[in-house]
Short mmCIF file of C-alpha atoms in Angstrom, two decimals:
data_model
loop_
_atom_site.label_atom_id
_atom_site.label_comp_id
_atom_site.label_asym_id
_atom_site.label_seq_id
_atom_site.Cartn_x
_atom_site.Cartn_y
_atom_site.Cartn_z
CA MET A 7 93.04 -175.73 -20.51
CA ILE A 8 90.32 -177.04 -22.83
CA GLY A 9 88.35 -174.27 -24.36
CA PRO A 10 84.57 -174.12 -24.19
CA SER A 11 84.22 -174.77 -27.94
CA LYS A 12 86.23 -178.02 -27.62
CA ARG A 13 84.46 -179.40 -24.47
CA PRO A 14 81.57 -181.15 -26.38
CA PHE A 15 84.03 -182.90 -28.78
CA VAL A 16 86.32 -184.01 -25.89
CA LEU A 17 83.41 -185.08 -23.65
CA GLY A 18 81.68 -187.05 -26.36
CA CYS A 19 84.82 -188.83 -27.32
CA SER A 20 85.79 -189.57 -23.75
CA ALA A 21 82.35 -191.20 -23.27
CA LEU A 22 82.88 -193.49 -26.30
CA LEU A 23 86.51 -194.23 -25.30
CA MET A 24 85.20 -195.40 -21.87
CA LEU A 25 82.82 -197.85 -23.68
CA LEU A 26 85.66 -199.10 -25.78
CA VAL A 27 87.96 -199.69 -22.79
CA HIS A 28 85.11 -201.72 -21.25
CA ASP A 29 84.93 -204.11 -24.23
CA THR A 30 88.72 -204.45 -24.86
CA ALA A 31 88.47 -208.13 -24.54
CA TYR A 32 86.53 -208.14 -27.86
CA ALA A 33 88.92 -205.77 -29.60
CA ASP A 34 91.59 -206.07 -32.22
CA VAL A 35 94.10 -203.62 -30.87
CA ARG A 36 97.07 -202.43 -32.99
CA ALA A 37 99.75 -199.87 -32.13
CA VAL A 38 102.45 -198.02 -34.08
CA VAL A 39 105.43 -196.00 -32.53
CA GLY A 40 107.76 -194.22 -34.76
CA ALA A 41 110.57 -191.77 -35.14
CA GLN A 42 111.73 -189.57 -38.07
CA LEU A 43 114.91 -187.70 -38.74
CA SER A 44 115.04 -185.05 -41.50
CA PHE A 45 118.04 -183.42 -43.13
CA TYR A 46 117.66 -180.03 -44.77
CA ARG A 47 120.23 -178.78 -47.28
CA LYS A 48 119.28 -174.97 -46.97
CA SER A 49 118.20 -172.59 -44.37
CA PRO A 50 114.43 -171.97 -44.28
CA GLN A 51 112.31 -169.60 -46.29
CA TYR A 52 110.76 -167.74 -43.27
CA PRO A 53 112.58 -166.10 -40.45
CA GLN A 54 110.45 -167.71 -37.68
CA GLN A 55 111.39 -171.36 -38.77
CA SER A 56 114.12 -173.25 -37.12
CA ASP A 57 117.53 -173.08 -39.07
CA LYS A 58 118.51 -176.40 -37.70
CA ARG A 59 119.50 -178.60 -40.71
CA LEU A 60 118.73 -181.83 -38.65
CA GLN A 61 115.30 -181.99 -37.12
CA GLY A 62 113.53 -185.02 -35.55
CA ALA A 63 109.92 -186.01 -34.73
CA TYR A 64 108.17 -188.75 -32.78
CA ASN A 65 104.59 -190.15 -33.39
CA ALA A 66 102.47 -192.86 -32.06
CA LYS A 67 99.03 -194.37 -33.16
CA LEU A 68 96.68 -196.63 -31.54
CA SER A 69 93.95 -198.52 -33.60
CA ALA A 70 91.22 -200.84 -32.33
CA GLY A 71 88.18 -202.38 -33.86
CA GLY A 72 85.75 -205.05 -32.84
CA LYS A 73 82.21 -205.70 -31.59
CA THR A 74 80.76 -204.83 -28.03
CA ALA A 75 78.83 -207.06 -25.84
CA GLN A 76 75.70 -205.06 -27.15
CA ASP A 77 76.51 -206.20 -30.72
CA LEU A 78 77.57 -202.78 -31.80
CA PHE A 79 80.77 -202.57 -33.95
CA TYR A 80 83.32 -199.94 -33.13
CA ASP A 81 86.49 -198.39 -34.72
CA LEU A 82 88.99 -196.27 -32.90
CA GLU A 83 92.17 -194.47 -34.23
CA LEU A 84 94.17 -192.19 -31.83
CA TYR A 85 97.31 -190.16 -33.05
CA GLY A 86 99.90 -188.27 -31.23
CA ARG A 87 102.95 -186.51 -32.36
CA HIS A 88 105.98 -184.72 -30.59
CA LYS A 89 107.99 -182.25 -32.68
CA PRO A 90 110.17 -179.86 -30.92
CA GLN A 91 110.45 -177.29 -33.52
CA ALA A 92 106.66 -176.86 -34.08
CA ALA A 93 104.48 -174.07 -32.76
CA HIS A 94 102.79 -176.71 -30.65
CA ALA A 95 105.38 -179.38 -29.83
CA ASN A 96 102.82 -181.90 -28.71
CA THR A 97 99.84 -182.52 -30.97
CA GLY A 98 97.27 -185.24 -31.52
CA ASP A 99 93.86 -186.15 -32.74
CA ILE A 100 91.00 -188.61 -32.45
CA ARG A 101 90.95 -189.49 -36.11
CA GLN A 102 88.14 -191.93 -35.69
CA ALA A 103 85.99 -193.18 -32.81
CA THR A 104 82.67 -194.61 -34.04
CA LEU A 105 79.94 -197.12 -32.85
CA SER A 106 77.92 -198.76 -35.67
CA HIS A 107 74.73 -200.81 -35.80
CA ASN A 108 74.34 -202.88 -38.90
CA GLY A 109 70.73 -203.88 -39.72
CA GLU A 110 69.42 -205.82 -42.75
CA ARG A 111 69.37 -202.82 -45.06
CA VAL A 112 70.53 -199.79 -42.87
CA GLU A 113 73.85 -199.25 -41.08
CA VAL A 114 73.91 -196.31 -38.52
CA THR A 115 77.37 -194.96 -37.34
CA ALA A 116 77.92 -192.19 -34.82
CA GLY A 117 80.91 -190.68 -33.20
CA VAL A 118 84.09 -189.25 -34.84
CA LEU A 119 83.86 -190.01 -38.45
CA ALA A 120 86.80 -190.71 -41.03
CA GLU A 121 85.42 -190.49 -44.50
CA THR A 122 87.19 -190.39 -47.84
CA TRP A 123 85.25 -189.56 -51.15
CA GLY A 124 86.80 -189.72 -54.60
CA THR A 125 88.72 -192.02 -56.78
CA LEU A 126 92.04 -190.22 -57.67
CA GLU A 127 95.44 -190.85 -56.30
CA ALA A 128 97.20 -187.57 -55.58
CA TYR A 129 94.17 -185.39 -54.41
CA ASN A 130 90.42 -185.82 -54.15
CA PRO A 131 88.56 -182.52 -55.12
CA VAL A 132 85.19 -184.00 -54.03
CA ASP A 133 86.33 -184.94 -50.60
CA VAL A 134 84.66 -182.74 -48.01
CA ILE A 135 83.48 -184.34 -44.77
CA ASN A 136 86.82 -184.31 -42.93
CA GLN A 137 89.09 -181.36 -42.53
CA ARG A 138 92.66 -181.76 -43.56
CA ASP A 139 95.76 -181.73 -41.46
CA GLN A 140 98.49 -179.91 -43.39
CA GLU A 141 100.73 -179.80 -40.44
CA GLU A 142 101.17 -183.58 -40.63
CA ASP A 143 101.14 -183.64 -44.42
CA PHE A 144 101.40 -180.46 -46.50
CA ARG A 145 99.74 -182.18 -49.49
CA GLY A 146 96.55 -182.61 -47.48
CA LYS A 147 96.37 -186.46 -47.49
CA VAL A 148 96.08 -186.64 -43.70
CA LYS A 149 92.80 -185.67 -42.17
CA LEU A 150 91.21 -184.74 -38.80
CA GLY A 151 88.34 -186.61 -37.19
CA GLN A 152 84.95 -185.21 -37.75
CA PRO A 153 82.26 -185.52 -34.90
CA GLY A 154 78.93 -186.56 -36.42
CA ALA A 155 76.68 -189.46 -37.64
CA LYS A 156 75.84 -191.29 -40.87
CA ALA A 157 73.18 -193.70 -42.05
CA THR A 158 73.81 -196.00 -45.02
CA VAL A 159 70.76 -197.43 -46.74
CA ARG A 160 71.26 -200.30 -49.26
CA LEU A 161 68.74 -199.57 -51.94
CA ASP A 162 69.47 -202.69 -53.95
CA ASP A 163 72.50 -205.00 -54.56
CA ASP A 164 74.27 -202.16 -56.67
CA THR A 165 73.12 -198.84 -55.00
CA GLN A 166 73.55 -197.33 -51.54
CA LEU A 167 72.74 -193.95 -50.23
CA THR A 168 74.56 -192.39 -47.23
CA LEU A 169 73.26 -189.52 -45.32
CA TYR A 170 75.57 -187.38 -43.08
CA GLY A 171 74.91 -185.05 -40.16
CA THR A 172 77.92 -183.34 -38.48
CA THR A 173 78.75 -180.63 -36.13
CA TYR A 174 81.80 -178.97 -34.36
CA ALA A 175 83.50 -177.68 -37.51
CA ARG A 176 87.25 -178.21 -37.49
CA GLU A 177 90.02 -175.78 -38.31
CA ARG A 178 92.52 -176.67 -40.77
CA ARG A 179 95.99 -177.40 -39.30
CA TYR A 180 99.02 -175.78 -40.71
CA ALA A 181 102.68 -176.20 -40.02
CA GLU A 182 103.57 -173.15 -37.79
CA GLY A 183 106.37 -171.96 -35.65
CA GLY A 184 109.87 -173.36 -36.10
CA GLU A 185 109.08 -176.34 -38.27
CA ARG A 186 109.69 -176.70 -41.97
CA ASN A 187 107.19 -177.43 -44.71
CA GLN A 188 105.16 -174.34 -44.10
CA LEU A 189 102.65 -173.22 -46.57
CA LEU A 190 101.87 -169.95 -44.93
CA PRO A 191 104.45 -167.16 -44.05
CA VAL A 192 102.89 -166.54 -40.59
CA GLU A 193 100.61 -168.03 -38.16
CA VAL A 194 96.87 -168.06 -38.11
CA ARG A 195 95.82 -165.97 -35.19
CA HIS A 196 92.04 -166.35 -35.25
CA SER A 197 89.45 -168.47 -36.88
CA LYS A 198 85.89 -167.76 -37.42
CA PHE A 199 83.07 -169.79 -38.88
CA GLU A 200 80.31 -167.88 -40.76
CA ASN A 201 77.45 -169.87 -38.90
CA GLY A 202 79.44 -170.67 -35.78
CA ARG A 203 81.54 -173.72 -35.08
CA MET A 204 78.61 -175.87 -33.76
CA ALA A 205 76.27 -175.17 -36.79
CA PRO A 206 74.98 -178.45 -38.22
CA GLU A 207 76.32 -179.59 -41.59
CA LEU A 208 74.44 -181.93 -43.98
CA ALA A 209 75.44 -184.21 -46.83
CA ALA A 210 74.21 -187.06 -49.08
CA ARG A 211 76.16 -189.43 -51.15
CA LEU A 212 74.70 -191.95 -53.77
CA GLN A 213 76.94 -194.79 -54.88
CA HIS A 214 75.84 -197.13 -57.76
CA ARG A 215 77.65 -199.93 -59.74
CA ALA A 216 76.31 -199.20 -63.22
CA THR A 217 78.08 -202.13 -64.88
CA GLU A 218 80.54 -204.78 -63.82
CA ASN A 219 83.33 -202.42 -64.59
CA LEU A 220 81.73 -198.96 -64.01
CA ASP A 221 81.22 -197.35 -60.53
CA VAL A 222 79.72 -193.90 -60.20
CA ALA A 223 78.83 -191.61 -57.26
CA ALA A 224 77.04 -188.37 -56.68
CA SER A 225 77.16 -186.10 -53.57
CA TYR A 226 75.77 -182.85 -52.22
CA PHE A 227 77.11 -181.05 -49.11
CA VAL A 228 75.86 -177.92 -47.07
CA GLY A 229 78.08 -176.47 -44.55
CA HIS A 230 81.31 -174.64 -43.97
CA SER A 231 84.12 -174.62 -46.54
CA ARG A 232 87.10 -176.71 -45.43
CA GLU A 233 89.46 -174.21 -46.97
CA PRO A 234 89.57 -170.72 -45.25
CA LEU A 235 89.68 -167.28 -46.61
CA LEU A 236 92.92 -165.83 -45.11
CA THR A 237 93.10 -162.09 -44.31
CA PRO A 238 96.47 -160.40 -43.42
CA VAL A 239 96.97 -159.00 -39.97
CA ILE A 240 99.15 -156.00 -40.25
CA GLY A 241 100.81 -154.47 -37.11
CA ALA A 242 103.73 -152.26 -36.24
CA ARG A 243 106.15 -154.92 -37.49
CA GLY A 244 104.34 -155.50 -40.79
CA LEU A 245 102.61 -158.85 -41.45
CA GLU A 246 102.01 -160.35 -38.02
CA GLY A 247 99.60 -163.05 -38.69
CA LEU A 248 96.51 -164.29 -40.58
CA ASP A 249 92.74 -164.39 -39.80
CA ALA A 250 90.99 -167.44 -41.08
CA TYR A 251 87.28 -167.22 -42.19
CA TYR A 252 85.31 -170.41 -43.02
CA GLU A 253 82.25 -169.21 -45.15
CA LYS A 254 79.06 -171.28 -45.79
CA MET A 255 79.29 -173.41 -48.94
CA GLN A 256 77.18 -175.77 -51.04
CA GLN A 257 79.01 -178.42 -53.05
CA ALA A 258 77.59 -180.75 -55.81
CA ALA A 259 79.95 -183.46 -56.85
CA PHE A 260 80.34 -186.51 -59.14
CA GLU A 261 82.93 -189.18 -59.29
CA ALA A 262 83.52 -192.35 -61.46
CA GLN A 263 85.86 -195.02 -62.12
CA TYR A 264 85.91 -197.50 -65.01
CA VAL A 265 88.16 -200.70 -65.11
CA ILE A 266 89.42 -201.74 -68.45
CA GLY A 267 91.90 -204.71 -68.39
CA ASP A 268 94.71 -203.85 -66.12
CA SER A 269 93.80 -200.05 -65.93
CA VAL A 270 91.35 -197.97 -64.19
CA LEU A 271 90.02 -194.66 -65.64
CA LYS A 272 89.07 -192.18 -62.95
CA ALA A 273 87.27 -188.87 -62.72
CA GLU A 274 86.00 -186.31 -60.17
CA ALA A 275 84.29 -183.00 -60.64
CA ALA A 276 82.77 -180.64 -57.91
CA HIS A 277 80.83 -177.36 -58.21
CA ARG A 278 81.22 -175.08 -55.16
CA ALA A 279 79.00 -172.00 -54.48
CA ALA A 280 79.80 -169.55 -51.70
CA GLU A 281 79.42 -165.90 -51.29
CA SER A 282 83.00 -165.13 -52.21
CA ASP A 283 83.19 -167.40 -55.32
CA GLN A 284 81.47 -170.08 -57.52
CA SER A 285 83.61 -172.43 -59.33
CA TRP A 286 84.13 -175.94 -60.84
CA GLY A 287 87.03 -178.11 -60.08
CA GLY A 288 88.06 -181.76 -60.53
CA GLY A 289 90.40 -184.10 -62.11
CA VAL A 290 90.80 -186.98 -64.39
CA GLY A 291 93.39 -189.87 -64.33
CA MET A 292 94.42 -193.44 -65.26
CA GLU A 293 96.00 -196.07 -63.01
CA THR A 294 97.63 -199.10 -64.63
CA THR A 295 99.09 -202.16 -62.99
CA PHE A 296 101.77 -204.39 -64.69
CA SER A 297 101.74 -207.63 -62.65
CA LYS A 298 105.00 -209.76 -62.52
CA LEU A 299 106.96 -207.18 -64.36
CA LEU A 300 109.52 -208.57 -66.73
CA GLY A 301 109.11 -212.07 -65.34
CA SER A 302 109.69 -210.90 -61.72
CA VAL A 303 107.31 -211.40 -58.78
CA GLY A 304 107.08 -207.68 -58.44
CA ASP A 305 104.08 -205.36 -59.51
CA LEU A 306 104.45 -201.98 -61.07
CA THR A 307 101.58 -199.51 -60.64
CA THR A 308 101.56 -196.15 -62.69
CA TYR A 309 99.47 -193.12 -62.27
CA LEU A 310 98.80 -190.17 -64.57
CA GLU A 311 96.33 -187.39 -63.46
CA LEU A 312 95.41 -183.98 -64.59
CA TYR A 313 93.66 -181.43 -62.30
CA GLY A 314 92.06 -178.10 -63.10
CA ASP A 315 89.48 -175.43 -61.77
CA ASN A 316 88.19 -172.07 -62.58
CA ARG A 317 88.44 -170.48 -59.12
CA SER A 318 88.95 -166.67 -58.89
CA ASP A 319 92.13 -165.15 -57.57
CA LYS A 320 90.45 -164.42 -54.35
CA ALA A 321 89.40 -167.91 -53.62
CA PRO A 322 91.30 -169.98 -51.01
CA LEU A 323 94.47 -171.51 -52.13
CA THR A 324 94.30 -175.25 -52.70
CA PRO A 325 96.70 -177.95 -53.72
CA LEU A 326 96.46 -179.44 -57.23
CA ASP A 327 94.27 -176.76 -59.04
CA HIS A 328 96.09 -176.61 -62.28
CA ASP A 329 98.55 -179.53 -62.10
CA LEU A 330 99.78 -182.64 -63.87
CA TYR A 331 100.57 -185.52 -61.56
CA ALA A 332 102.53 -188.70 -62.42
CA GLY A 333 103.59 -191.53 -60.25
CA LEU A 334 105.33 -194.97 -60.15
CA ARG A 335 104.81 -197.54 -57.31
CA TYR A 336 106.80 -200.77 -57.36
CA ALA A 337 106.01 -203.54 -54.99
CA LEU A 338 108.69 -206.19 -54.96
CA ASN A 339 106.29 -208.63 -53.23
CA ASP A 340 109.38 -209.92 -51.26
CA PRO A 341 109.34 -211.24 -47.73
CA ARG A 342 110.23 -207.90 -46.45
CA GLY A 343 107.42 -206.07 -48.16
CA THR A 344 109.69 -203.55 -50.06
CA VAL A 345 107.91 -200.77 -51.90
CA ILE A 346 109.50 -197.92 -53.96
CA GLU A 347 107.55 -194.94 -55.02
CA LEU A 348 108.23 -191.97 -57.37
CA GLN A 349 105.82 -188.96 -57.51
CA PHE A 350 106.14 -186.03 -59.67
CA THR A 351 103.70 -182.84 -59.74
CA HIS A 352 104.00 -180.07 -62.26
CA ASP A 353 101.91 -176.93 -61.90
CA LEU A 354 100.81 -175.88 -65.23
CA ARG A 355 100.17 -172.13 -64.22
CA TRP A 356 103.30 -171.45 -62.19
CA LYS A 357 105.67 -174.09 -63.51
CA SER A 358 106.59 -175.35 -60.05
CA GLU A 359 107.38 -178.97 -59.47
CA LEU A 360 107.48 -181.46 -56.49
CA ILE A 361 109.58 -184.61 -56.96
CA GLN A 362 109.29 -187.17 -54.25
CA LEU A 363 110.97 -190.52 -53.82
CA ASN A 364 109.71 -192.90 -51.14
CA ALA A 365 110.97 -196.36 -50.15
CA SER A 366 109.81 -198.74 -47.37
CA GLN A 367 111.07 -202.16 -46.07
CA ARG A 368 110.20 -204.32 -43.17
CA ILE A 369 113.15 -205.22 -40.93
CA PHE A 370 113.04 -207.91 -38.39
CA ASP A 371 109.50 -208.91 -37.64
CA ASP A 372 107.82 -205.74 -36.18
CA PHE A 373 109.89 -202.80 -37.56
CA VAL A 374 109.43 -200.90 -40.88
CA MET A 375 112.19 -198.56 -42.12
CA THR A 376 111.25 -195.67 -44.55
CA SER A 377 112.99 -192.99 -46.47
CA THR A 378 111.78 -189.94 -48.27
CA LEU A 379 113.50 -187.53 -50.67
CA LEU A 380 111.57 -184.39 -51.28
CA LEU A 381 112.91 -181.92 -53.98
CA PRO A 382 110.69 -178.76 -54.57
CA GLN A 383 111.57 -176.97 -57.96
CA ARG A 384 110.80 -173.45 -58.88
CA THR A 385 108.20 -173.00 -56.09
CA GLN A 386 109.31 -169.51 -55.02
CA ASP A 387 106.57 -167.81 -57.39
CA ASP A 388 103.87 -170.42 -56.60
CA PRO A 389 101.49 -168.72 -53.98
CA ALA A 390 100.50 -172.29 -52.68
CA LEU A 391 104.11 -173.68 -52.40
CA THR A 392 106.31 -170.61 -51.79
CA GLY A 393 107.05 -171.78 -48.36
CA LEU A 394 108.73 -174.92 -49.76
CA ALA A 395 111.30 -173.13 -51.85
CA ARG A 396 114.16 -174.01 -49.49
CA ASP A 397 112.95 -177.20 -48.01
CA ALA A 398 114.70 -179.93 -50.16
CA GLN A 399 115.06 -182.64 -47.65
CA LEU A 400 115.89 -186.31 -46.86
CA THR A 401 113.97 -188.03 -44.14
CA PHE A 402 114.51 -191.46 -42.50
CA GLY A 403 111.95 -193.17 -40.44
CA LEU A 404 111.65 -196.16 -38.23
CA SER A 405 108.21 -197.62 -36.85
CA TRP A 406 107.53 -200.38 -34.49
CA TYR A 407 104.22 -202.23 -35.17
CA ARG A 408 102.42 -204.20 -32.44
#
């Protein structure tokens, strides 16, 4: 059954999907079907998690983009996943479903938005429009679609202003039930939004190319926090669940990136004001690309980033709040599109670490094989990563692209 709070979201998206289906002759349609198999070395951290050392999952994604007969541009991305060990074995989301009209100086877009703000690689502290899906990716890089509209005004060749209006606030998704990579010890039982789920939220973002090498942006957001305050629910058996509360928040943010030779210097900063806390947070970093490394055709990209904030202890937990991030990405530029990545995160406060090695390669014409090795280190005392303490894992994936 579809709950009353979700019906406007589903009905609105269904109407847009009907229009897209009507115009499929004009569409660029792409599909991905994949399967993953994960091997875990140890039993899980929490009793409700599955103790199976071998766990699988399946996913599918449909993307489409094009132009309708009415000269409207559209973009669509649907995602679905089946994971038997999860609290909800079958999940999915409309990550994007938008119609756009592009005028001479103004572009108007409405539907389910997919927005990304920020310049940094590991995490974007200024990014606030879309809610994060930490069931799909515990780092928070995957996001949920956000119903709303935006208007982008090109003020001149180097400056544009984007105004946002959204509604139907989304809850953060967490890994729950029997699946691994859980950040919370128990499930979220209830969620409440201070102004109600359907309350309007507003934002503005000004982007400007100051020089040939310098891009800056400033933004302001008024709405519900994307990170909930979590309250323990205590019962006869002890901790039985968590209640999530999304309070009203205002966020002012700034971001910049400066290109110097083969390097890009990056910075993000945000000030958040809510009833429970007022704080600053952000990060700085550098990305450098070494082309044709050692005479080969491959390119090596390095990342070095530092994150920090001054949140109080009662503020919601967030990834990368006092952390050092370093990464390497080597693209062989071979016919199979081979890419190897190494990521390292060190928490300066709790001394925990995450080491991750990724590799991907195309096989045949339409298949891509991936592998990921994740090694959490000393995470048992880190409140944000305790659930990963026993989740060292090796994952293999195979995806079919059409």
